CSV table of C-alpha atoms and ligand atoms in Angstrom, one decimal:
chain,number,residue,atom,x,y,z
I,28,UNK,CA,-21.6,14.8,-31.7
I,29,UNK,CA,-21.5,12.2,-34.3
I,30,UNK,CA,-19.3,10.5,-32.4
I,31,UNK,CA,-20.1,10.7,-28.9
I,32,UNK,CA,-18.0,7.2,-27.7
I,33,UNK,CA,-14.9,9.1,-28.0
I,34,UNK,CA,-16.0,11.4,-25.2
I,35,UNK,CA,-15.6,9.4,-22.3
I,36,UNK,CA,-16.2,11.7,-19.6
I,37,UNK,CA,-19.8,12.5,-21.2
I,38,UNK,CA,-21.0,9.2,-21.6
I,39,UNK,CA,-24.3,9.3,-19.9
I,40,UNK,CA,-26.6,5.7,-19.8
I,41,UNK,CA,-29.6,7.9,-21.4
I,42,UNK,CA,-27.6,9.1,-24.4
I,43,UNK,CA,-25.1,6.5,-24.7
I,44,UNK,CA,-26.1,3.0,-23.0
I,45,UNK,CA,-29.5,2.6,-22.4
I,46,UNK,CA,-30.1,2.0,-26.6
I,47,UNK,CA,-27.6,-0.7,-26.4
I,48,UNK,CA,-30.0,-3.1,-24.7
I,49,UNK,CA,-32.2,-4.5,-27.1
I,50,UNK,CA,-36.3,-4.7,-26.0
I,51,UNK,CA,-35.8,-8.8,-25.6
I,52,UNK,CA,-32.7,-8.1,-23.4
I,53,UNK,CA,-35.0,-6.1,-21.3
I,54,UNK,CA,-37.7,-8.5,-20.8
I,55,UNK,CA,-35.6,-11.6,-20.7
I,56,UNK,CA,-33.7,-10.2,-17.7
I,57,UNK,CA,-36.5,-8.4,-15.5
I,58,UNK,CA,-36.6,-11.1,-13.5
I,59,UNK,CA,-33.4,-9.7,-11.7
I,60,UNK,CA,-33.1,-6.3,-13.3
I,61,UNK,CA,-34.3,-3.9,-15.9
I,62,UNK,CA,-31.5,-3.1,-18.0
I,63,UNK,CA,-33.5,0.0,-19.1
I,64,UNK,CA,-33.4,1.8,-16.2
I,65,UNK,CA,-29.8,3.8,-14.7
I,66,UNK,CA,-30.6,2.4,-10.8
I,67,UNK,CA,-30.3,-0.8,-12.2
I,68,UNK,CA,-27.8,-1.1,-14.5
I,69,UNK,CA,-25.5,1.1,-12.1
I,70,UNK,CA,-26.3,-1.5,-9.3
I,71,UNK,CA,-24.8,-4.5,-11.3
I,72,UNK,CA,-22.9,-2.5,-13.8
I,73,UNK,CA,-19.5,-5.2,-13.0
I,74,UNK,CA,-21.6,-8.4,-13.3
I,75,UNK,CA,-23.2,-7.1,-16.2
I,76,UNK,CA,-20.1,-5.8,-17.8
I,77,UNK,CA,-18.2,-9.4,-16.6
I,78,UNK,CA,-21.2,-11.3,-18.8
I,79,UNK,CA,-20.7,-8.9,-21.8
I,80,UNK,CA,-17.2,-8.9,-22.1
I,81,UNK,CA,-17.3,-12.7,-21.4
I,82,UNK,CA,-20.1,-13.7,-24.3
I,83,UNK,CA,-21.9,-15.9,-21.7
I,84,UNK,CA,-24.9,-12.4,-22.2
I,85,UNK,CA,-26.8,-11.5,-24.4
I,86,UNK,CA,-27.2,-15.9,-24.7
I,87,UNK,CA,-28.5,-15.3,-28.7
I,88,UNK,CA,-25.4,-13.4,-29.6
I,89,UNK,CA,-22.4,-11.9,-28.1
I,90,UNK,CA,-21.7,-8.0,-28.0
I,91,UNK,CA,-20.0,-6.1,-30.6
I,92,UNK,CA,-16.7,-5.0,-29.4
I,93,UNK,CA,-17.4,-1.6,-29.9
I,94,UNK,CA,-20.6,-1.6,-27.7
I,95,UNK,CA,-18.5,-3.7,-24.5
I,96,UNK,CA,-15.7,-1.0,-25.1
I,97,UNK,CA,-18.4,2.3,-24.6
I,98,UNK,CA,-20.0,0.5,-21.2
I,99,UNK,CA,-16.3,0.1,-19.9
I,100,UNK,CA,-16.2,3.8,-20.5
I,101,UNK,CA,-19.4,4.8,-19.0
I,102,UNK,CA,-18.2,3.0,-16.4
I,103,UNK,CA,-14.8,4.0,-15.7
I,104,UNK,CA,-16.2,8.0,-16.4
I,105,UNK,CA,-18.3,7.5,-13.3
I,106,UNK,CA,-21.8,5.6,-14.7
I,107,UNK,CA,-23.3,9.1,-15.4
I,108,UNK,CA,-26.9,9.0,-15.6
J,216,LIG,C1,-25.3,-10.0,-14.2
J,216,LIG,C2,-25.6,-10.2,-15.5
J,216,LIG,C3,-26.5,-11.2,-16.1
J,216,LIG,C4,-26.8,-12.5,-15.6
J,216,LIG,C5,-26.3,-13.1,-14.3
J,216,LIG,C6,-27.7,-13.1,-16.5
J,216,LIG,C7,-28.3,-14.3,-16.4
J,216,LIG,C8,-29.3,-14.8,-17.2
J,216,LIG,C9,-30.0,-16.0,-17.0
J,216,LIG,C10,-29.8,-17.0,-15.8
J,216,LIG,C11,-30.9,-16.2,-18.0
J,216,LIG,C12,-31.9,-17.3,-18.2
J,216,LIG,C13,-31.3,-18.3,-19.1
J,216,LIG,C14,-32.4,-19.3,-19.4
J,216,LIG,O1,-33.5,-19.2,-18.8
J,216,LIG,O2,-32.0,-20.2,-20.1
J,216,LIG,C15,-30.7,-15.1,-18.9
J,216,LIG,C16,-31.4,-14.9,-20.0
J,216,LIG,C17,-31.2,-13.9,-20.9
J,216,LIG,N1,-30.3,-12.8,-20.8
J,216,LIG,FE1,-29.1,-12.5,-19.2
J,216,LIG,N2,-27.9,-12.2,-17.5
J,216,LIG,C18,-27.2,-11.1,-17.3
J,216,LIG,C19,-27.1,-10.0,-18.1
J,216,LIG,C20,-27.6,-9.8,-19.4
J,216,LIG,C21,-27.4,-8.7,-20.3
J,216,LIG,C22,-26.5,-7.6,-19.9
J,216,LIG,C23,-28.1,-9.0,-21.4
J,216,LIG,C24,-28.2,-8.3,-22.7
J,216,LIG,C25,-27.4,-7.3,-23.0
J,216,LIG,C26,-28.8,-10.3,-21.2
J,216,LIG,C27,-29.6,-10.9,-22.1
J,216,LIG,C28,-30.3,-12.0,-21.9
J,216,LIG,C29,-31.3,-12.6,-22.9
J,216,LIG,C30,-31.6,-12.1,-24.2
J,216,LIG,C31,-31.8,-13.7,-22.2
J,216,LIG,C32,-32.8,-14.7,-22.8
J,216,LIG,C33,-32.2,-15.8,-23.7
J,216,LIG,C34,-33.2,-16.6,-24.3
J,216,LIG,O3,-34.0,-17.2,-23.6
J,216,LIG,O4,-33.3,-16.6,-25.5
J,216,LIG,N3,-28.5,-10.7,-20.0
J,216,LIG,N4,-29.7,-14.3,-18.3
């Protein structure tokens, strides 16, 4: 469990994504969603990945590789709450 990105099938957004989004990512973006909660996130998980894996979000700093990598995971595993 130290490691839990390797696990790809048991990526859940509680465990595994939801920490990733920083407290000003939250409230800079509930204008369109809130990146703290699973509905929303799941809903525009491929424009939100597109801006992360792009660098054009978060606007103060792009993503550590690692960090884009484990929401293509969640992702591809099935965006498991
Ligand atoms: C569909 C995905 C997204 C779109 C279209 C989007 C778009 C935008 C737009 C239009 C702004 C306002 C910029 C301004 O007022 O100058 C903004 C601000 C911001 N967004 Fe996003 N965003 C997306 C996802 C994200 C994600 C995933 C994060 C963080 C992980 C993020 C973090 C931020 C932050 C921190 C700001 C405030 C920047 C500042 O004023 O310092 N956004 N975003």
């Amino acid at each position: 469990m130290t490691d839990r990105s390797d696990s790809p099938a048991q990526l859940s957004f509680e465990r595994d994504i939801r920490h990733m989004f920083r407290e000003k990512d939250r409230n800079s973006m509930l204008k369109a969603f809130d990146l703290w909660s699973y509905s929303d996130v799941q809903a525009h998980q491929d424009a939100i990945l597109e801006q992360l894996r792009n660098g054009t979000m978060p606007c103060d700093g792009v993503w550590p590789p690692e960090h884009v990598a484990t929401l293509e995971r969640w992702i591809a595993a099935g965006s498991l709450p």
